[in-house]
CSV table of C-alpha atoms in Angstrom, one decimal:
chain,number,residue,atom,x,y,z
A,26,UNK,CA,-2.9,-22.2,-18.2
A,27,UNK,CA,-3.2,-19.1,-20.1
A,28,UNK,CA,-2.7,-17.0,-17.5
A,29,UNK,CA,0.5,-18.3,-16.6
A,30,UNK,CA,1.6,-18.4,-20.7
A,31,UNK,CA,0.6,-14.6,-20.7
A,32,UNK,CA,3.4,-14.4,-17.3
A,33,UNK,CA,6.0,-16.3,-18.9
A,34,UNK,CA,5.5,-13.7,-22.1
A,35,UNK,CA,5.9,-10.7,-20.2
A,36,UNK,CA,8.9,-12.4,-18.3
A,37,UNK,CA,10.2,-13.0,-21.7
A,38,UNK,CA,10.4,-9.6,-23.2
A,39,UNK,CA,12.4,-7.7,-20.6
A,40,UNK,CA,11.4,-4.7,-18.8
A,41,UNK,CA,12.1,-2.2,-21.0
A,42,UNK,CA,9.5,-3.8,-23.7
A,43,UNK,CA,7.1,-4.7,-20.6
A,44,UNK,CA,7.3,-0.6,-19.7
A,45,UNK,CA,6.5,0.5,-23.2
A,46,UNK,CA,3.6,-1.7,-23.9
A,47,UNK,CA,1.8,-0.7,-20.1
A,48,UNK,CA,2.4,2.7,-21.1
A,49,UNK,CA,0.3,2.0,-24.8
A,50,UNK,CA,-2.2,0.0,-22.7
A,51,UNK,CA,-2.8,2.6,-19.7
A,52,UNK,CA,-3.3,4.8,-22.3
A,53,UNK,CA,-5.8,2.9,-23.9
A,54,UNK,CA,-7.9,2.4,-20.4
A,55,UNK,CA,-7.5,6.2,-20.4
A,56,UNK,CA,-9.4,7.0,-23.8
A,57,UNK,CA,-11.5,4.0,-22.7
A,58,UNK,CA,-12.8,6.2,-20.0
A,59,UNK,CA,-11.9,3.2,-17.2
A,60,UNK,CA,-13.1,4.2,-14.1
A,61,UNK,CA,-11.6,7.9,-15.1
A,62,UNK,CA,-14.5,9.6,-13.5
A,63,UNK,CA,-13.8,7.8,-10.1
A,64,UNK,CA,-9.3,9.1,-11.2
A,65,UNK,CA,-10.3,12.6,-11.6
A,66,UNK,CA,-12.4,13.1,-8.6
A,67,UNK,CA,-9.9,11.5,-6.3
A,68,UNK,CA,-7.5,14.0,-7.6
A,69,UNK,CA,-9.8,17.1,-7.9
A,70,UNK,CA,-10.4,16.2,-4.1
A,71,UNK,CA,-6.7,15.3,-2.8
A,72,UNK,CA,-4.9,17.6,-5.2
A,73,UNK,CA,-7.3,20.5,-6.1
A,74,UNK,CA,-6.2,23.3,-4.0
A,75,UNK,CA,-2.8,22.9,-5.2
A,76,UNK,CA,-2.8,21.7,-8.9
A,77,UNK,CA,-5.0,23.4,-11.8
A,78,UNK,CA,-7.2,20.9,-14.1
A,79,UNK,CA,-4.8,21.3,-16.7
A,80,UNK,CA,-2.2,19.7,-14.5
A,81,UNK,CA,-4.8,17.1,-12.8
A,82,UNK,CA,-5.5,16.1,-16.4
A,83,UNK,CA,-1.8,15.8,-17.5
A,84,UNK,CA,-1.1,13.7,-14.3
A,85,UNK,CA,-4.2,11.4,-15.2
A,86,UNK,CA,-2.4,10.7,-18.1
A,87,UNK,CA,0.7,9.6,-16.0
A,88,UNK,CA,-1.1,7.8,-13.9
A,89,UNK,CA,-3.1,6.0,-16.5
A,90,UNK,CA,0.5,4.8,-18.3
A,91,UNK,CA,1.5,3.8,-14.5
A,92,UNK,CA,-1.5,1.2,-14.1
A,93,UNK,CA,-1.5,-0.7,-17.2
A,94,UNK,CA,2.6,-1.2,-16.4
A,95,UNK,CA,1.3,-2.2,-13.2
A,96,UNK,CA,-1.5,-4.5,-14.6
A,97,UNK,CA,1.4,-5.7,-16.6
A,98,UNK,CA,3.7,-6.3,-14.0
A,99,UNK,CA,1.4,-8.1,-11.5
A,100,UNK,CA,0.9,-10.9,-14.5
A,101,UNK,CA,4.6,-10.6,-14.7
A,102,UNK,CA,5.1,-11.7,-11.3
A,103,UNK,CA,3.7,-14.9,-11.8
A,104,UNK,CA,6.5,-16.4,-13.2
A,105,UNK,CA,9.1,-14.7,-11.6
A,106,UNK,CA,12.0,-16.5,-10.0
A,107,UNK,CA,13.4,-15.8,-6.6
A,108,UNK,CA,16.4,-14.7,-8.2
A,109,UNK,CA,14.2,-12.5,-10.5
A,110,UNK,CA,12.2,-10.8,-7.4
A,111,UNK,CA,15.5,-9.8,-5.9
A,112,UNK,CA,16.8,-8.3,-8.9
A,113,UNK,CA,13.7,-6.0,-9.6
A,114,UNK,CA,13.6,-5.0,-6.0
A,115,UNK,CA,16.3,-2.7,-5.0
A,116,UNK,CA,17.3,-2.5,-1.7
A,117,UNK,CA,20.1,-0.4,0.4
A,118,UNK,CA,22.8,-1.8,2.9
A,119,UNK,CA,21.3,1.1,4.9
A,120,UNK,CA,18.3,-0.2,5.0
A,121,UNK,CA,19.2,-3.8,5.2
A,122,UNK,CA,21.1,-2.6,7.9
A,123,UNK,CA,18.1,-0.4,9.7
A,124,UNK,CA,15.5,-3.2,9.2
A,125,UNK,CA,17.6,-5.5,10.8
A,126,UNK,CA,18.2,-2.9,13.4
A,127,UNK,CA,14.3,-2.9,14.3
A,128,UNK,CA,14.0,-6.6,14.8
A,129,UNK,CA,17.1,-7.0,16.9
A,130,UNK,CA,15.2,-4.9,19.5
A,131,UNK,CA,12.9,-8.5,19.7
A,132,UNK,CA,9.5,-7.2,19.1
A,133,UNK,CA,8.6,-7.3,15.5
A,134,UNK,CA,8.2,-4.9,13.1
A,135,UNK,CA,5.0,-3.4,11.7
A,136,UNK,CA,5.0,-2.2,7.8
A,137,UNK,CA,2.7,-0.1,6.7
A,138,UNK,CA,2.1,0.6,3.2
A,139,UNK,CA,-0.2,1.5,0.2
A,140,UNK,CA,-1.0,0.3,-3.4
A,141,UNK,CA,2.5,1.8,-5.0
A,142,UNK,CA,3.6,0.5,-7.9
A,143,UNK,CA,4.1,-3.1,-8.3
A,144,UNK,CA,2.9,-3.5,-4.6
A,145,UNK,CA,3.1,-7.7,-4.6
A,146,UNK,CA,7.0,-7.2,-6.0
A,147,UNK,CA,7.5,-5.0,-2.4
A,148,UNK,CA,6.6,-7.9,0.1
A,149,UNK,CA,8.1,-10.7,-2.3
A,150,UNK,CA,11.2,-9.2,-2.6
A,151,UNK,CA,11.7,-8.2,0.9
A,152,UNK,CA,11.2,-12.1,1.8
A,153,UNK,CA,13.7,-13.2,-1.1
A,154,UNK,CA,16.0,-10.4,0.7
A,155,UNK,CA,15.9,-12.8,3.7
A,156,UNK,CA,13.4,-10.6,5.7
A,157,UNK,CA,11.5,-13.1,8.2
A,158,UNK,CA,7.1,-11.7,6.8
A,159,UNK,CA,4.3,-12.0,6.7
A,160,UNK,CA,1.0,-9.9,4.7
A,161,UNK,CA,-2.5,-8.9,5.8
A,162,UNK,CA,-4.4,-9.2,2.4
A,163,UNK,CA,-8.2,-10.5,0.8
A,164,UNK,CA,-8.2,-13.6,-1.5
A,165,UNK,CA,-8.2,-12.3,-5.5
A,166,UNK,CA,-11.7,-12.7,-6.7
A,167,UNK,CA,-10.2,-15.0,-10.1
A,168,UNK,CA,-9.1,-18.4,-8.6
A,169,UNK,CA,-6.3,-18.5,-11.1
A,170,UNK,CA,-5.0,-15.7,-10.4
A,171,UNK,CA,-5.5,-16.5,-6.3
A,172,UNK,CA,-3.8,-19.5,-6.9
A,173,UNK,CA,-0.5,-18.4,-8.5
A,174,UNK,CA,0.2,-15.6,-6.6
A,175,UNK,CA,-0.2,-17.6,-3.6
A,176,UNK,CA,2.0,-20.2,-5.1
A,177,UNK,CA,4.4,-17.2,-5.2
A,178,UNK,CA,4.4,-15.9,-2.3
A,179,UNK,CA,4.9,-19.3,-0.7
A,180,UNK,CA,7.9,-19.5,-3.0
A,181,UNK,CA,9.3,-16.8,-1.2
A,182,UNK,CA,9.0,-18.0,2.1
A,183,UNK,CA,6.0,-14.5,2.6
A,184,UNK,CA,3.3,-15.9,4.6
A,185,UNK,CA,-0.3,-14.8,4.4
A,186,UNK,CA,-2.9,-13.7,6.3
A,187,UNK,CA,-6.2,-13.8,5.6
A,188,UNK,CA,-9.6,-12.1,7.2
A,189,UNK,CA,-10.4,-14.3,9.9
A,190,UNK,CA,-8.2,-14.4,13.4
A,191,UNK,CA,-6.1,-11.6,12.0
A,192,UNK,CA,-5.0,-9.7,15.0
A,193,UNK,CA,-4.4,-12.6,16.9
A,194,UNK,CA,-2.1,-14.0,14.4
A,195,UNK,CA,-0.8,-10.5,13.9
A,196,UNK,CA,0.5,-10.4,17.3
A,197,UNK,CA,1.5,-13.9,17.7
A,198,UNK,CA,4.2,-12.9,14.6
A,199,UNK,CA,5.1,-10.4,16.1
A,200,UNK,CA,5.9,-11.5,19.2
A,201,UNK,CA,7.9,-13.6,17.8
A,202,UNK,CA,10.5,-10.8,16.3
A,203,UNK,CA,9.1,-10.7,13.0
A,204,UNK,CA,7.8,-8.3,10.2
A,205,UNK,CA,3.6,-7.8,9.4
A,206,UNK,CA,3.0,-6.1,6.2
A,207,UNK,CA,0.1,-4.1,6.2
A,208,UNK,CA,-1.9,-1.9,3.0
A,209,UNK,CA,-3.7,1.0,5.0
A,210,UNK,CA,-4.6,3.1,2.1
A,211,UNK,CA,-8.4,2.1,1.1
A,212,UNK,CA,-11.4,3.0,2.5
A,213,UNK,CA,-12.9,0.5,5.3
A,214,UNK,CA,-16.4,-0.1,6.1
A,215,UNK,CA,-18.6,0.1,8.9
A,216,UNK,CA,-17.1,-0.4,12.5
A,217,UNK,CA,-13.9,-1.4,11.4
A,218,UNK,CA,-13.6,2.1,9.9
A,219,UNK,CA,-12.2,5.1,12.0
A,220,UNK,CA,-12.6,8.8,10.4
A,221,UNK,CA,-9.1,10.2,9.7
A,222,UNK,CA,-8.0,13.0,7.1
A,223,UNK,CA,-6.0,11.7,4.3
A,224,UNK,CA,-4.9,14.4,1.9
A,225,UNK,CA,-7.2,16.7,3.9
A,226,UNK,CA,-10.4,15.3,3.1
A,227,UNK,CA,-11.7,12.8,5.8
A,228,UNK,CA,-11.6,9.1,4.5
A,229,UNK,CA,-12.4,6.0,6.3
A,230,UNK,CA,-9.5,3.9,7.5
A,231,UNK,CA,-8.8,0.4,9.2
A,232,UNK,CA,-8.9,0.8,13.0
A,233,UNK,CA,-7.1,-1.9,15.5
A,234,UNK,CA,-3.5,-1.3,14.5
A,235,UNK,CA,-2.4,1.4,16.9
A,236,UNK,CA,-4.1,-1.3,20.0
A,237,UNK,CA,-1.9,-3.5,18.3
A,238,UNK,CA,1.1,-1.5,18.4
A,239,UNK,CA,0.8,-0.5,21.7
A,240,UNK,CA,0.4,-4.4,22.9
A,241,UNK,CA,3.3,-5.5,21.2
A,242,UNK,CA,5.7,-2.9,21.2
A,243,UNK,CA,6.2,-3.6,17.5
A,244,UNK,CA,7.7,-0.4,15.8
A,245,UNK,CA,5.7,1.0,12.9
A,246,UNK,CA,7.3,1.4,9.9
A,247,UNK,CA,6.0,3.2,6.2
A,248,UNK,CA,7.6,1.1,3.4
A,249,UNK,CA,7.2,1.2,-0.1
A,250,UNK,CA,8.8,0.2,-3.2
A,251,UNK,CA,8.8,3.2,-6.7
A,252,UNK,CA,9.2,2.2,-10.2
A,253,UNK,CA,12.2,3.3,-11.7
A,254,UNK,CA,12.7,4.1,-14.9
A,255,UNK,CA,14.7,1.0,-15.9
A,256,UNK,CA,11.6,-1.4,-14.7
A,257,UNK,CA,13.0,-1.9,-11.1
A,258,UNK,CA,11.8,-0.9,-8.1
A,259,UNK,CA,13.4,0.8,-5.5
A,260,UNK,CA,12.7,0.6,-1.7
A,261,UNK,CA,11.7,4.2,0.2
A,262,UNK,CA,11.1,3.8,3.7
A,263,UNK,CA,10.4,6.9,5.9
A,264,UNK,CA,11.2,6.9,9.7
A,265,UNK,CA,9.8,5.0,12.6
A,266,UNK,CA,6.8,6.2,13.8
A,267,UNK,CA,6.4,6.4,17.5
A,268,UNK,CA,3.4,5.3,19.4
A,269,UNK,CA,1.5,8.8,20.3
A,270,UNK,CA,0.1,8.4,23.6
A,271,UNK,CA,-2.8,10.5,25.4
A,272,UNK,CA,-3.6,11.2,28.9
A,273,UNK,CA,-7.6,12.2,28.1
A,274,UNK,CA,-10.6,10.2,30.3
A,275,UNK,CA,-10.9,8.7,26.7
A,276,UNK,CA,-7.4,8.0,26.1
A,277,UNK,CA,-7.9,4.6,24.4
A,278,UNK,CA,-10.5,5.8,22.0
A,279,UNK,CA,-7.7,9.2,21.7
A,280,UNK,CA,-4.9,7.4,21.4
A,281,UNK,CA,-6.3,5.2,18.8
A,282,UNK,CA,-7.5,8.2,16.8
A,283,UNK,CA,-4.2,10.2,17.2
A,284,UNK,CA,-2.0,7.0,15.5
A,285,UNK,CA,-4.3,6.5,13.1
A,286,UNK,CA,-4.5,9.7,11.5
A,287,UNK,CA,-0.1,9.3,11.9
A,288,UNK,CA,-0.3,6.5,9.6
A,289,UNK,CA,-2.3,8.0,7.2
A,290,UNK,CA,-0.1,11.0,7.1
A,291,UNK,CA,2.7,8.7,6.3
A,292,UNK,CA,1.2,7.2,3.7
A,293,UNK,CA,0.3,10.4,2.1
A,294,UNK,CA,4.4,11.9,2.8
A,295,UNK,CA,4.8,8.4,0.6
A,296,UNK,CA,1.9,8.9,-2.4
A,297,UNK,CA,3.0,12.5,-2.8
A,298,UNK,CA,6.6,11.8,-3.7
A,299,UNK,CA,5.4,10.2,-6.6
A,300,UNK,CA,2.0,10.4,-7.0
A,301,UNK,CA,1.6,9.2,-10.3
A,302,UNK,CA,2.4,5.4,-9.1
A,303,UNK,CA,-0.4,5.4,-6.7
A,304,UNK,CA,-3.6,3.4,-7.7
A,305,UNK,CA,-6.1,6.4,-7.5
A,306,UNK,CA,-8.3,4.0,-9.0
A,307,UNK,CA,-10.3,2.6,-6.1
A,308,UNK,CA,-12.8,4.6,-4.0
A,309,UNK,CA,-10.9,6.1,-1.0
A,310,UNK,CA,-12.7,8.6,0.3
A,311,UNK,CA,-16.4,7.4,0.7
A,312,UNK,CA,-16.9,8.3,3.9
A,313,UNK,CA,-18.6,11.3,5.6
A,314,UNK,CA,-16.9,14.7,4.6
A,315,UNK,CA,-18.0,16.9,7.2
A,316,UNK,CA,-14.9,18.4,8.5
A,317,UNK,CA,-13.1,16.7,11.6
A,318,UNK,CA,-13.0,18.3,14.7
A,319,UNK,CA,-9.7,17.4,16.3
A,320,UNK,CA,-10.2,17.9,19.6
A,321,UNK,CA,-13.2,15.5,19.8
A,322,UNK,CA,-12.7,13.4,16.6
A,323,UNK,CA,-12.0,10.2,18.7
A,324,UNK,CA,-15.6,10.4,20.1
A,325,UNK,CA,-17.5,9.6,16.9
A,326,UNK,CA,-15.3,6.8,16.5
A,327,UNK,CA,-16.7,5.1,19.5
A,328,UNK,CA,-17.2,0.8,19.0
């Protein structure tokens, strides 16, 4: 399987090769012009008021070497041992400890998170760390590639959860004292879409998850893991996020609103510390830019 000769390679040559040649190839998709018009307006919309175009274009560049070490990486992961996935993820006593902390209370934890880095490494290597999860994801397009990353993540003990049923089996995890993994940083369509500012632009995000939340008691987490510079990843997680609650006629609809627009924030706190590793690649903000109004924001979102 070529694919899977192309893993063991990258395996092979450690990650201080592996870093070097996603730097030459990021650069590459850079003068290629790969989706660069969709980079720069993402940035010229999240980062405009603050950085010049001489700095957006100088962080392009960054975040170009960042996704073909990415690109790289992901392949990478194929192959990896358990062992391996432990290694390259780095993870505190402290937060051992404060994970653990979380589930002791019985009701599961939710982890929210965004395309960071080497985002499959995060949810592998917190399972090889002995952390009872599972992930909310979409199949991969390739069937190859679908098939040995879920060979992977099965290795690990991670279980999956695909489109279909997904809040009930969400809440039957957690319920059980367990960890949900969950990517809330692309843009979602139609109804399952809520209007939220993210990086002060409004972008479309997944809706459910505070209902969720409140049912289960589960506390609400933002995780995710930043390349280093020897290759590794280290684990950054930001404080629990309390449910916000909201004693409006349309608390429900306000409530749901209110946490949603909290998780993005998070998410953004998390981008901005290094946003260079973030996969500005994708299409976030397609939704309707007409400025939110907070106090009736919740109202538009109605199902």
């Amino acid at each position: 399987m070529p694919i899977l000769a192309v893993s063991h390679s990258l395996r092979a040559i450690g990650l201080k090769l592996l870093g070097r040649m996603g730097q030459a190839s990021g650069l590459f998709l850079f003068y290629l012009h790969f989706r660069r018009s969709i980079v720069f307006s993402n940035l010229r919309l999240a980062l405009g008021a603050e950085l010049d175009e001489r700095e957006i274009h100088s962080l392009a560049r960054k975040i170009y070497r960042n996704i073909g070490i990415t690109f790289l990486e992901i392949a990478r992961n194929f192959s990896l041992s358990r062992q391996e996935m432990q290694n390259s993820l780095q993870l505190s006593e402290v937060d051992k400890q404060y994970i653990q902390s979380c589930l002791d209370r019985g009701r599961g934890i939710v982890f929210i998170s965004a395309h960071i880095a080497n985002w499959e490494l995060l949810a592998m290597g917190l399972a090889v760390h002995g952390f009872p999860a599972a992930i909310v994801v979409k199949k991969m397009t390739s069937r190859i590639s679908q098939f040995l990353i879920e060979r992977q993540r099965l290795k690990t003990g991670l279980e999956v959860i695909y489109p279909g049923g997904t809040i009930e089996r969400m809440r039957s995890i957690l319920k059980k004292g367990r960890i949900v993994g969950f990517m809330v940083d692309q843009n979602t369509t139609g109804k399952k879409g809520i209007r939220v500012n993210f990086f002060g632009v409004p972008a479309s995000s997944i809706r459910g998850l505070s209902s969720l939340v409140k049912d289960t008691g589960a506390a609400v987490i933002p995780i995710c893991a930043f390349r280093e510079p020897d290759g590794t990843h280290r684990v950054k997680i930001l404080p629990e996020l309390s449910y916000l609650t909201d004693d409006s006629p349309e608390s429900l609809l306000r409530e749901e609103w209110l946490n949603t627009q909290q998780y993005q924030a998070a998410i953004e706190t998390l981008i901005r510390m290094r946003p260079e590793q973030w996969l500005w690649i994708h299409r976030r903000w397609k939704a309707d830019r007409k400025p939110i109004q907070f106090e009736t924001a919740h109202l538009e979102n109605r199902e």
